[in-house]
Short mmCIF file of C-alpha atoms in Angstrom, two decimals:
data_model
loop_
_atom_site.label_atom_id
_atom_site.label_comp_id
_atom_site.label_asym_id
_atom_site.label_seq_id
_atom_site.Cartn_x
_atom_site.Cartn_y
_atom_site.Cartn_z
CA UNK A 288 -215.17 163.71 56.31
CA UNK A 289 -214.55 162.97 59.89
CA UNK A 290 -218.29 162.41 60.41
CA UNK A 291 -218.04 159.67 57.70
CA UNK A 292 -215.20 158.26 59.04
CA UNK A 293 -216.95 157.62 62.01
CA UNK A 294 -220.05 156.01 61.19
CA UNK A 295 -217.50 153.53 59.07
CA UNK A 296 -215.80 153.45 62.24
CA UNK A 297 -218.96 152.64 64.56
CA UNK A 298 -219.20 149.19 62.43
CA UNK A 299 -215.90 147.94 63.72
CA UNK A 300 -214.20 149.50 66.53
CA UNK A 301 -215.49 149.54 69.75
CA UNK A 302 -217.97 152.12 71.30
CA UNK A 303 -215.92 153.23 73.90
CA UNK A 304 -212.74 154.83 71.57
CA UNK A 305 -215.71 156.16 69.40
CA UNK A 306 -217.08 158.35 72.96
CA UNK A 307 -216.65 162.52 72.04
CA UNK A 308 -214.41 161.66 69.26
CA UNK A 309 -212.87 164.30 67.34
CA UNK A 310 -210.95 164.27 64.53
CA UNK A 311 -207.51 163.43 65.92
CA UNK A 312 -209.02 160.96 67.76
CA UNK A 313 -209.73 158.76 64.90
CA UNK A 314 -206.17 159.57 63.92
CA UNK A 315 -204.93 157.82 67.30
CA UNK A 316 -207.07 154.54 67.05
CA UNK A 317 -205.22 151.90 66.40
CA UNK A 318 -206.73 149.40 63.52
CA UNK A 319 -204.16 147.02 63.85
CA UNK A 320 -205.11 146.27 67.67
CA UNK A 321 -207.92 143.40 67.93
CA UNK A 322 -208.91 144.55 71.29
CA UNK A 323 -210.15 147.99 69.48
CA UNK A 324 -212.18 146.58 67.23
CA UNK A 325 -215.25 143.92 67.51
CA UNK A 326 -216.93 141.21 64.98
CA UNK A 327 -218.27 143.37 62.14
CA UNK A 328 -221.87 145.13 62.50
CA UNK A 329 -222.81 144.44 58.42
CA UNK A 330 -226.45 145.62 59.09
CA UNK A 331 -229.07 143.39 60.28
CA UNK A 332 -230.26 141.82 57.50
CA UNK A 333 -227.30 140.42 56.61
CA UNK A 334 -226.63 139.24 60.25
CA UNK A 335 -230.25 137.98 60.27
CA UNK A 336 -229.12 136.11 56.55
CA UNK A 337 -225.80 134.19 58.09
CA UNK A 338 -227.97 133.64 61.12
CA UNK A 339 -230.98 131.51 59.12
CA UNK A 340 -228.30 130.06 56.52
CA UNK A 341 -226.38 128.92 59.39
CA UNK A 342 -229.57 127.33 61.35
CA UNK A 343 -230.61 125.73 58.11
CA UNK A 344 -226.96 124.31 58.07
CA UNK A 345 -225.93 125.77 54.15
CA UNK A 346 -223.20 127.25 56.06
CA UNK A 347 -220.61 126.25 59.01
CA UNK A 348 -219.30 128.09 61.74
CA UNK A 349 -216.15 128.69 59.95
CA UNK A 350 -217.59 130.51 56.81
CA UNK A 351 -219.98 132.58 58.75
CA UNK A 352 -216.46 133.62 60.89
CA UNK A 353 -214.65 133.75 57.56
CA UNK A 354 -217.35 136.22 56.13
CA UNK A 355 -217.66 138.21 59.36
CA UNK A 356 -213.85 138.70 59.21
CA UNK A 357 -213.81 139.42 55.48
CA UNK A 358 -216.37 142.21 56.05
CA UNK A 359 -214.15 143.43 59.00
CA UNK A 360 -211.04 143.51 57.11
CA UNK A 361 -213.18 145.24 54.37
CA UNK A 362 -214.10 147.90 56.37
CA UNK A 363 -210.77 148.66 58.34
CA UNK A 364 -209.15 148.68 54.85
CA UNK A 365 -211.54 151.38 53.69
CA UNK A 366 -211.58 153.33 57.00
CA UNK A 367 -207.24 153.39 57.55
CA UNK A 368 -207.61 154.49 53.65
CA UNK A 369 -209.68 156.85 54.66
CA UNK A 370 -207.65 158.27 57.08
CA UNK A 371 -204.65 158.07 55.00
CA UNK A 372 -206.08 160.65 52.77
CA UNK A 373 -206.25 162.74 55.60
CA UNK A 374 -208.24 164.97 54.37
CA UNK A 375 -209.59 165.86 58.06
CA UNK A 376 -205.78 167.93 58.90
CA UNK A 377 -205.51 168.98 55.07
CA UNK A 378 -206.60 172.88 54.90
CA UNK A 379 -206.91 173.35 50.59
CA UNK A 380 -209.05 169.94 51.12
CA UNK A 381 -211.24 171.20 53.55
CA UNK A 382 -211.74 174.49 51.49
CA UNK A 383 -212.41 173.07 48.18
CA UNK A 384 -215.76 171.49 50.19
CA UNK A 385 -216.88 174.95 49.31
CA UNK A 386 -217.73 174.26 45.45
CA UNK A 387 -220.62 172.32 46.92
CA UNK A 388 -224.19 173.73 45.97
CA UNK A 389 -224.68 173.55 50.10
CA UNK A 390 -221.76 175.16 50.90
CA UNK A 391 -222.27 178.05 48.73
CA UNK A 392 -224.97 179.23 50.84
CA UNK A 393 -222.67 180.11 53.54
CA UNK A 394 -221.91 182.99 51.96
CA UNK A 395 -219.25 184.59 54.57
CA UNK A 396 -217.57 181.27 55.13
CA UNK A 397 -217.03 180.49 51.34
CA UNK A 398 -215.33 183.84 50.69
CA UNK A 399 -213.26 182.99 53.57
CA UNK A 400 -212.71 179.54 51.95
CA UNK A 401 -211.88 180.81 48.65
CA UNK A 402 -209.62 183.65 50.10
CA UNK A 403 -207.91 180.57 51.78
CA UNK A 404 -207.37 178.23 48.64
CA UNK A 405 -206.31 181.51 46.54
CA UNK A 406 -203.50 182.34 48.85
CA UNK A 407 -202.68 178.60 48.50
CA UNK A 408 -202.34 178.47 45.04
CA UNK A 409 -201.16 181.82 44.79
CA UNK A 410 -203.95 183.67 42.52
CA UNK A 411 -205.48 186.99 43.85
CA UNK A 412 -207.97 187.37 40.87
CA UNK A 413 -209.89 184.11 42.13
CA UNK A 414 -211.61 185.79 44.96
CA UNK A 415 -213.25 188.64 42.65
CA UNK A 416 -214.25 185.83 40.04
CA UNK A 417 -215.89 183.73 42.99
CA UNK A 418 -217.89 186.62 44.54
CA UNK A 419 -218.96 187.48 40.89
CA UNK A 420 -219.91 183.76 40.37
#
């Protein structure tokens, strides 16, 4: 999740709060603050799109800004949403990652995992079920 988070993040917010960041890191950025965050990076063809459209003049200044911020306020909607799940500090979150297919194959860290959300929930028969799965 964190990982995620922070490619969403690398579209918007400045390089240098994005340096070694960990997970409460991304907690401490603020979204709010224009000087963390930059234009929008919306991928280069659509960059190279506004670009021609604005050359060819089917578009003004202000609508290619107005898009630009509209893609920027997209994306720090959907990254402080993100965030607000929070699912990077919540434990039975992180352990339920390990009904993935992928994360089965850790064998010794999904037992671990499901040892975890049983003591959560409260149910000592899951663990035997699991390993029997």
């Amino acid at each position: 999740m964190s990982q995620f988070v922070e490619k969403l993040s690398c579209h918007i917010v400045i390089p240098e709060l994005l340096e070694n960041a960990s997970s409460a890191k991304l907690y401490s950025i603020d979204l709010e603050k224009d000087e963390n965050l930059f234009k929008a990076d919306i991928g280069y063809e659509a960059s190279r799109s506004t670009c021609t459209l604005k050359m060819r003049d089917k578009i003004s200044d202000n609508q290619q800004n107005a898009f630009f911020a509209a893609a920027r306020l997209f994306l720090k909607t959907a990254i402080a949403k993100l965030l607000k799940i929070r699912t990077l500090k919540n434990k039975i979150l992180l352990d339920l990652q390990v009904l993935h297919p992928i994360a089965k194959l850790d064998s010794n860290n999904s037992v671990e995992c499901i040892r975890r959300l049983a003591a959560a929930i409260k149910i000592d028969a899951i663990v035997d079920e699991y390993r029997a799965f």
